[in-house]
Amino acid sequence: MEPMSARTKTTKIAPTYRCTECGWTTAKWVGRCSECQTWGTVEETAGGTRARTRAATSVQKPAQPIAEVDSRVAAYMSTGNPEFDRVLGGGLVPGAVILMAGEPGVGKSTLLLDVAATFARGAAEATGQQKVHQIRPTRPDQPQRPVLYITGEESAAQVKLRADRIGAIADTLYLTSETDLGTALAHMEQVDPALLIIDSVQTLASAEVEGSAGGITQVREVAAAIIAEAKERNMCTLLVGHVTKEGTIAGPRLLEHLVDVVCQFEGDKHSNIRMLRAIKNRFGPTDEVGCFDMHEDGIAPVLDPSGMFVSSTPHPVAGTCVTVTMEGRRPLLAEVQALLDQAVAPAPRRTVSGLDSARIQMLLAVLQRRAGLNVGKLDCYVSTVGGAKIAEPAADLACVMALASAAQNKPLPRKLAVFGEVGLAGEVRAVPGIRQRIAEVGRLGFTHVLVPASPTGVGEVPKGVTVREVTTLGEALALLFPQK
């Protein structure tokens, strides 16, 4: 019999499985991660315990009190595009990494190319709604700020054609077409840019990591390398990210956690209006919205977009009402139009564009029950002007007034704006930002405003503007449609 001391015990290390998205581990394979609810991301990893990381023997840069940290290094730098600066919270922060996502063809590359050229010229140019695109030489008194534009989806000649068309030419704007991460890092070392633009992050790939470009492993490695380079060089970085069919950013969710700012560029392909929203922003607010006008000569910021969502009919028309909606912290005027007609089919039609159809159904029921207007058997068509999309309940009162105007064939007074939330009991509830909305109405030349009664009051009213507060739907209808 073999002695006990000579026996060897072999221990079989059980494999473990780890989610590549969030890092969740499990003892057996599952198709869906229980932590982030993502399918197909659980992969087998080598079992056993890894060695614990030990502390370094020396520290190159010791920690210092927070009061002694120089914050001037991270001061905002204007891009020259006022709407882009508004969304970012004031401009670009050195060392910040910004991820911009959007559907194909919405204009991400055009916007970033225009921002790159304006930033390279070194001046914060005040651009209005009508922008003249031409090659503007850099003045000698303007500081030179090199910009590196790396494109992986187009050739350098194709990007140059677009730059000639929109006037995005600058002496210090460098362009290269590259898909290898190592070569892209070499370009950064050579140019030493103040602003780096990569279009897009899914096209770059590292030769040291397995997988094709755009895969989870490649995107994680590319993003980590670029972010580390941006922080080390104190370099502003703009990354373009693809989106999935559901509208979310493609690639691992870790990409959104690593970057400092996540922006969503959206817009209807049948409209020239584009909206830029900040979903995540470590240096500013996330409720700001930038408006842009996309045309054949490029893209231009729209400093006053309210006039684009209001019709310019010379005479008042029944079934139209102007409201004030809040896009983040910016008040915007929008016009609601309603049309009622005799129903041909047994079931009346309800067609809504730019508004919530379920909300319009509810307002029709409130209008018939609380105001006594027989609109339940009529075909109803409700739409907004200019392709505006209104989601907040503050437009309820304007929708009801437009429906009541169409039902009675009586136009509302001109230069009138209406906003407020309507409840099922017929009450008119207060909405946030009443003072900002009234100030915007007065700035655009409106003389009458119908608002919900607020406990804190409406504050200072602009000169020439009459404000009427209402608490119920019946009171609002009596003011706008007095009975003889």
XYZ file of C-alpha atoms in Angstrom:
484
model
C 0.000 0.000 0.000
C 1.351 3.432 -0.901
C 2.273 5.545 2.126
C 0.053 8.504 2.945
C 2.866 11.045 2.522
C 3.489 9.995 -1.064
C -0.055 10.632 -2.240
C -0.737 13.692 -4.372
C -4.119 15.342 -4.387
C -5.239 16.930 -7.638
C -7.800 19.693 -7.339
C -9.940 20.454 -10.346
C -10.565 24.160 -10.719
C -14.160 24.777 -11.738
C -14.604 27.317 -14.539
C -16.343 30.591 -13.849
C -18.380 32.732 -16.169
C -18.254 36.506 -16.376
C -20.398 39.103 -18.122
C -18.346 41.194 -20.523
C -20.718 44.141 -20.108
C -20.916 44.682 -16.347
C -18.494 42.139 -14.836
C -21.115 39.987 -13.084
C -19.809 36.461 -12.340
C -21.626 33.157 -11.977
C -20.693 29.499 -11.483
C -22.564 28.256 -14.546
C -23.264 29.590 -17.994
C -26.478 31.500 -18.580
C -27.728 33.118 -21.737
C -28.770 36.358 -20.079
C -26.855 38.365 -17.470
C -28.823 38.670 -14.240
C -27.252 42.050 -13.451
C -27.506 44.112 -16.657
C -30.111 41.924 -18.439
C -27.991 41.670 -21.601
C -28.149 38.579 -23.809
C -25.083 36.678 -25.027
C -22.459 38.506 -22.938
C -21.632 35.771 -20.383
C -18.332 34.111 -21.305
C -16.138 31.509 -19.643
C -13.033 32.719 -17.814
C -10.093 30.916 -16.285
C -10.902 29.553 -12.819
C -8.906 29.897 -9.636
C -8.008 32.840 -7.473
C -5.872 35.588 -8.853
C -3.125 37.265 -6.913
C -4.143 40.371 -5.053
C -2.684 43.635 -6.336
C -0.053 45.035 -3.994
C 0.705 48.675 -3.303
C 3.400 50.358 -5.382
C 6.739 51.078 -3.779
C 6.750 54.715 -4.901
C 4.231 57.323 -6.031
C 5.225 59.695 -8.836
C 2.570 62.331 -8.080
C 1.526 62.462 -4.425
C -2.003 63.400 -3.434
C -2.582 67.004 -2.459
C -5.330 68.858 -0.598
C -8.307 69.664 -2.780
C -8.004 73.380 -1.986
C -4.527 73.439 -3.561
C -5.582 71.829 -6.855
C -5.317 74.271 -9.763
C -8.714 74.240 -11.471
C -7.676 76.740 -14.136
C -6.245 73.874 -16.159
C -9.797 72.579 -16.711
C -11.313 75.910 -17.756
C -13.938 75.924 -20.514
C -12.800 76.577 -24.083
C -15.418 77.840 -26.505
C -15.845 75.910 -29.736
C -17.198 78.922 -31.608
C -20.599 77.228 -31.942
C -22.960 78.775 -29.354
C -25.513 75.956 -29.464
C -22.843 73.291 -29.048
C -21.361 75.223 -26.121
C -24.809 75.529 -24.543
C -25.283 71.773 -24.452
C -21.792 71.144 -23.068
C -22.335 73.662 -20.279
C -20.046 76.407 -21.595
C -17.584 74.757 -23.952
C -14.948 72.050 -24.095
C -13.044 71.082 -20.957
C -9.384 70.052 -21.507
C -9.042 66.319 -21.023
C -12.772 65.670 -21.385
C -13.983 62.797 -23.556
C -17.349 63.366 -25.263
C -19.358 60.620 -26.942
C -21.859 61.712 -29.603
C -24.440 59.219 -30.814
C -27.128 59.457 -33.453
C -28.819 57.641 -36.287
C -27.034 57.314 -39.649
C -27.401 60.390 -41.837
C -28.568 62.735 -39.081
C -25.497 64.975 -39.478
C -23.009 63.961 -36.762
C -19.964 64.097 -39.026
C -21.030 67.401 -40.562
C -21.493 69.025 -37.160
C -18.173 67.781 -35.793
C -16.292 68.834 -38.926
C -17.728 72.332 -38.604
C -16.831 72.419 -34.888
C -13.306 71.205 -35.680
C -12.686 73.965 -38.217
C -14.111 76.703 -35.984
C -12.115 75.497 -33.002
C -8.919 75.318 -35.066
C -9.307 78.950 -36.082
C -9.047 79.838 -32.409
C -11.916 82.345 -32.220
C -15.373 82.104 -30.715
C -17.287 83.293 -33.742
C -20.829 84.471 -33.129
C -22.890 82.632 -35.724
C -26.531 83.450 -36.281
C -29.327 81.523 -37.906
C -28.244 82.490 -41.406
C -24.616 81.386 -41.677
C -22.483 82.224 -44.688
C -20.162 79.291 -45.418
C -16.887 80.385 -46.867
C -13.223 79.714 -46.266
C -12.194 82.191 -43.577
C -8.423 82.555 -43.118
C -7.054 82.633 -39.603
C -6.042 86.094 -38.430
C -2.542 86.549 -37.035
C -3.885 87.717 -33.651
C -5.869 84.500 -33.143
C -4.198 81.665 -31.196
C -3.508 78.510 -33.185
C -5.097 75.358 -31.770
C -4.267 72.158 -33.690
C -7.129 69.746 -34.304
C -6.755 66.129 -35.431
C -9.693 64.560 -37.278
C -9.410 60.762 -37.635
C -11.972 59.162 -39.907
C -12.415 55.438 -40.287
C -15.575 55.394 -42.383
C -14.524 57.681 -45.251
C -11.367 58.498 -47.103
C -9.536 61.759 -46.545
C -10.609 62.987 -49.986
C -14.283 62.428 -49.204
C -14.022 64.386 -45.961
C -12.187 67.163 -47.817
C -15.073 67.443 -50.290
C -17.510 67.932 -47.420
C -15.206 70.467 -45.801
C -15.068 72.481 -49.029
C -18.863 72.414 -49.268
C -19.504 73.683 -45.728
C -16.452 75.952 -45.494
C -14.710 73.930 -42.775
C -11.140 74.741 -43.785
C -8.452 75.787 -41.305
C -4.668 75.847 -41.366
C -4.293 73.784 -38.184
C -6.987 71.192 -38.945
C -5.233 67.882 -39.689
C -7.074 65.021 -41.356
C -6.223 61.335 -41.645
C -8.080 58.169 -42.584
C -7.058 55.381 -40.227
C -8.566 52.241 -38.694
C -5.589 50.957 -36.684
C -5.417 52.090 -33.063
C -1.630 52.004 -32.879
C -1.247 54.231 -35.936
C -3.904 56.610 -34.575
C -1.955 56.944 -31.329
C 1.169 57.712 -33.391
C -0.721 60.511 -35.179
C -1.647 61.975 -31.783
C 1.999 61.881 -30.758
C 3.041 63.658 -33.949
C 0.340 66.366 -34.124
C -0.173 66.874 -30.343
C -3.716 68.240 -30.900
C -5.774 70.332 -28.515
C -8.901 68.666 -29.905
C -9.208 65.111 -31.207
C -12.197 63.883 -33.231
C -12.642 60.186 -34.043
C -15.359 59.207 -36.506
C -16.173 56.635 -35.335
C -14.964 54.680 -32.328
C -16.417 51.431 -33.738
C -14.126 51.588 -36.781
C -10.837 51.549 -34.874
C -9.265 48.217 -33.933
C -6.154 47.170 -32.031
C -3.836 44.489 -33.437
C -3.031 43.311 -29.899
C -6.629 42.356 -29.090
C -8.646 39.587 -30.673
C -11.930 40.284 -32.406
C -13.100 42.414 -35.286
C -13.571 46.174 -35.239
C -16.757 47.179 -33.479
C -16.809 44.124 -31.213
C -17.170 44.359 -27.479
C -13.516 43.565 -26.773
C -12.197 45.930 -29.433
C -14.443 48.844 -28.464
C -13.451 48.460 -24.806
C -9.730 48.451 -25.665
C -9.980 51.365 -28.112
C -11.998 53.504 -25.706
C -9.663 52.795 -22.781
C -6.565 53.677 -24.821
C -8.034 56.916 -26.194
C -9.357 58.035 -22.811
C -5.994 57.370 -21.171
C -4.251 59.376 -23.902
C -6.744 62.245 -23.539
C -6.262 62.477 -19.777
C -2.470 62.315 -20.062
C -2.252 64.994 -22.773
C -5.094 67.136 -21.361
C -6.671 66.843 -24.810
C -10.359 67.361 -25.624
C -11.761 64.327 -27.408
C -14.956 63.877 -29.404
C -15.992 60.326 -30.249
C -18.740 59.378 -32.692
C -20.712 56.297 -31.669
C -23.072 54.163 -33.704
C -26.566 53.354 -32.464
C -28.575 50.140 -32.578
C -32.022 49.608 -34.077
C -33.529 50.459 -30.686
C -31.727 53.831 -30.678
C -29.212 52.968 -27.924
C -25.451 53.368 -28.272
C -23.834 50.291 -29.804
C -21.068 48.449 -28.010
C -20.602 47.717 -24.311
C -22.431 49.848 -21.772
C -19.029 50.413 -20.188
C -18.336 52.928 -22.974
C -20.948 55.332 -21.597
C -19.551 54.999 -18.080
C -15.970 55.746 -19.113
C -16.607 58.962 -21.046
C -17.354 62.308 -19.406
C -20.204 63.502 -21.641
C -22.763 61.562 -23.677
C -24.711 63.550 -26.296
C -27.597 62.423 -28.471
C -27.977 64.048 -31.890
C -31.499 63.534 -33.215
C -33.842 64.840 -35.853
C -36.357 63.856 -38.479
C -34.898 63.148 -41.906
C -37.822 64.998 -43.496
C -37.082 68.164 -41.483
C -34.084 70.479 -41.348
C -34.249 70.854 -37.572
C -31.695 68.895 -35.519
C -31.602 68.686 -31.723
C -28.531 67.974 -29.592
C -29.188 66.753 -26.040
C -26.778 65.860 -23.242
C -27.718 62.558 -21.618
C -24.716 62.597 -19.270
C -22.515 65.561 -18.437
C -19.912 65.677 -15.679
C -19.170 69.356 -16.279
C -22.605 70.897 -16.792
C -26.367 70.399 -16.866
C -28.139 67.601 -18.707
C -31.331 69.533 -19.438
C -29.976 71.850 -22.131
C -30.932 71.448 -25.785
C -29.120 72.822 -28.820
C -30.966 73.548 -32.072
C -29.346 73.342 -35.512
C -30.492 73.911 -39.070
C -29.322 71.270 -41.541
C -29.184 72.508 -45.134
C -27.261 71.860 -48.335
C -24.384 74.138 -47.317
C -23.814 72.380 -43.994
C -25.211 72.905 -40.541
C -25.761 76.145 -38.656
C -26.834 76.872 -35.070
C -30.321 78.281 -34.559
C -30.186 80.845 -31.785
C -33.939 81.559 -31.821
C -35.819 78.419 -32.908
C -39.273 79.487 -31.691
C -40.250 81.019 -35.011
C -39.660 77.723 -36.829
C -42.479 75.977 -34.957
C -45.131 78.708 -35.371
C -47.066 79.272 -38.601
C -47.117 82.703 -40.225
C -50.716 82.903 -41.428
C -51.788 86.536 -42.031
C -55.303 85.981 -40.682
C -56.454 84.036 -37.596
C -57.708 80.535 -38.378
C -60.048 78.452 -36.259
C -58.411 75.439 -34.622
C -54.948 76.891 -33.982
C -53.379 77.795 -30.654
C -49.829 78.753 -29.644
C -48.261 77.202 -26.558
C -44.911 77.443 -24.780
C -42.997 74.213 -24.177
C -39.785 73.714 -22.224
C -36.907 71.898 -23.939
C -34.666 71.439 -20.950
C -34.283 74.934 -19.541
C -35.089 76.649 -22.837
C -38.668 77.837 -23.518
C -39.822 77.306 -27.103
C -43.013 78.412 -28.796
C -44.984 75.789 -30.702
C -48.320 75.886 -32.466
C -50.997 73.216 -32.120
C -53.509 72.796 -34.944
C -56.769 70.864 -34.698
C -59.345 69.917 -37.330
C -62.757 68.358 -36.631
C -64.977 66.915 -39.339
C -68.052 64.731 -39.649
C -67.174 61.054 -39.300
C -67.926 58.845 -42.316
C -67.127 55.536 -40.673
C -68.989 54.270 -37.589
C -65.825 54.709 -35.504
C -64.454 58.289 -35.646
C -60.819 58.663 -36.651
C -58.178 60.013 -34.266
C -54.977 61.098 -36.060
C -52.240 62.798 -34.046
C -48.803 64.050 -35.160
C -46.195 65.485 -32.804
C -48.283 64.856 -29.662
C -49.237 61.899 -27.506
C -52.304 60.258 -29.057
C -53.445 58.839 -25.696
C -53.276 62.329 -24.208
C -55.427 63.739 -27.018
C -58.014 60.982 -26.464
C -58.210 61.945 -22.805
C -58.538 65.663 -23.593
C -61.383 64.954 -26.032
C -63.238 63.101 -23.283
C -62.658 65.960 -20.821
C -63.797 68.533 -23.386
C -67.031 66.650 -24.059
C -67.804 65.804 -20.437
C -66.736 69.004 -18.644
C -67.405 71.612 -21.365
C -70.437 70.069 -23.036
C -68.984 70.164 -26.558
C -70.114 67.185 -28.630
C -66.822 66.124 -30.211
C -66.951 62.376 -29.538
C -68.597 61.539 -32.874
C -66.342 63.715 -35.024
C -63.135 62.837 -36.829
C -60.258 64.504 -34.986
C -56.908 65.535 -36.490
C -54.319 67.207 -34.227
C -50.813 68.200 -35.317
C -47.919 70.526 -34.508
C -46.292 72.990 -36.905
C -42.793 72.385 -38.239
C -42.456 68.834 -36.982
C -42.173 69.846 -33.326
C -42.593 67.018 -30.820
C -44.328 67.958 -27.566
C -44.327 65.464 -24.719
C -44.925 67.555 -21.601
C -48.445 68.038 -20.141
C -48.083 71.829 -20.262
C -49.513 71.758 -23.793
C -52.838 70.277 -22.609
C -54.652 73.594 -22.309
C -53.495 74.716 -25.763
C -54.708 71.430 -27.275
C -58.122 71.830 -25.620
C -58.417 75.445 -26.802
C -57.507 74.425 -30.362
C -60.128 71.640 -30.275
C -62.768 74.002 -28.862
C -61.929 76.598 -31.503
C -62.278 74.015 -34.277
C -65.538 72.662 -32.826
C -67.145 76.128 -32.744
C -65.372 77.420 -35.860
C -64.225 80.472 -33.889
C -60.580 81.552 -34.157
C -58.668 82.484 -31.044
C -57.348 86.047 -30.597
C -54.066 86.820 -32.274
C -50.904 87.257 -30.202
C -52.247 84.817 -27.622
C -50.235 82.034 -25.963
C -51.752 79.328 -23.766
C -50.147 76.701 -21.530
C -51.216 74.574 -18.570
C -51.988 70.975 -17.606
C -55.596 69.790 -17.735
C -56.850 67.115 -15.325
C -59.709 64.663 -15.714
C -61.862 66.748 -13.369
C -61.511 69.749 -15.658
C -59.050 71.587 -13.424
C -56.067 73.492 -14.814
C -52.876 72.637 -12.935
C -49.710 74.661 -12.590
C -46.616 73.716 -14.608
C -42.934 74.407 -13.924
C -41.187 77.388 -15.472
C -44.177 79.763 -15.653
C -42.009 82.877 -15.367
C -39.584 81.723 -18.065
C -42.464 80.934 -20.398
C -44.085 84.331 -19.891
C -40.750 86.088 -20.463
C -40.288 84.198 -23.756
C -43.809 85.141 -24.858
C -43.146 88.811 -24.151
C -39.819 88.693 -25.986
C -41.472 87.398 -29.153
C -44.151 90.085 -29.215
C -47.216 88.272 -27.817
C -49.616 90.455 -25.857
C -51.931 87.971 -24.066
C -51.081 84.858 -22.067
C -53.474 82.361 -20.474
C -51.729 80.513 -17.638
C -52.753 78.274 -14.723
C -53.101 79.919 -11.326
C -49.921 79.500 -9.285
C -49.614 79.839 -5.486
C -46.345 81.763 -5.879
C -47.689 84.067 -8.588
C -46.367 84.740 -12.065
C -43.701 87.223 -10.969
C -42.744 90.245 -13.019
C -44.755 90.513 -16.237
C -43.083 91.982 -19.346
C -44.316 95.337 -20.541
C -47.281 95.128 -22.907
C -48.236 91.570 -21.882
C -51.562 90.780 -20.213
C -51.600 87.608 -18.101
C -54.850 85.898 -17.123
C -54.824 83.064 -14.588
C -57.434 80.305 -14.682
C -58.146 77.364 -12.375
C -60.710 75.363 -14.383
C -61.354 74.495 -17.996
C -64.763 76.178 -17.895
C -63.183 79.436 -16.770
C -60.682 79.324 -19.655
C -63.428 78.634 -22.208
C -65.544 81.493 -20.814
C -62.632 83.908 -21.258
C -61.768 82.922 -24.821
C -65.261 82.073 -26.113
C -67.708 84.383 -24.313
C -71.361 83.592 -24.872
C -73.587 86.357 -26.192
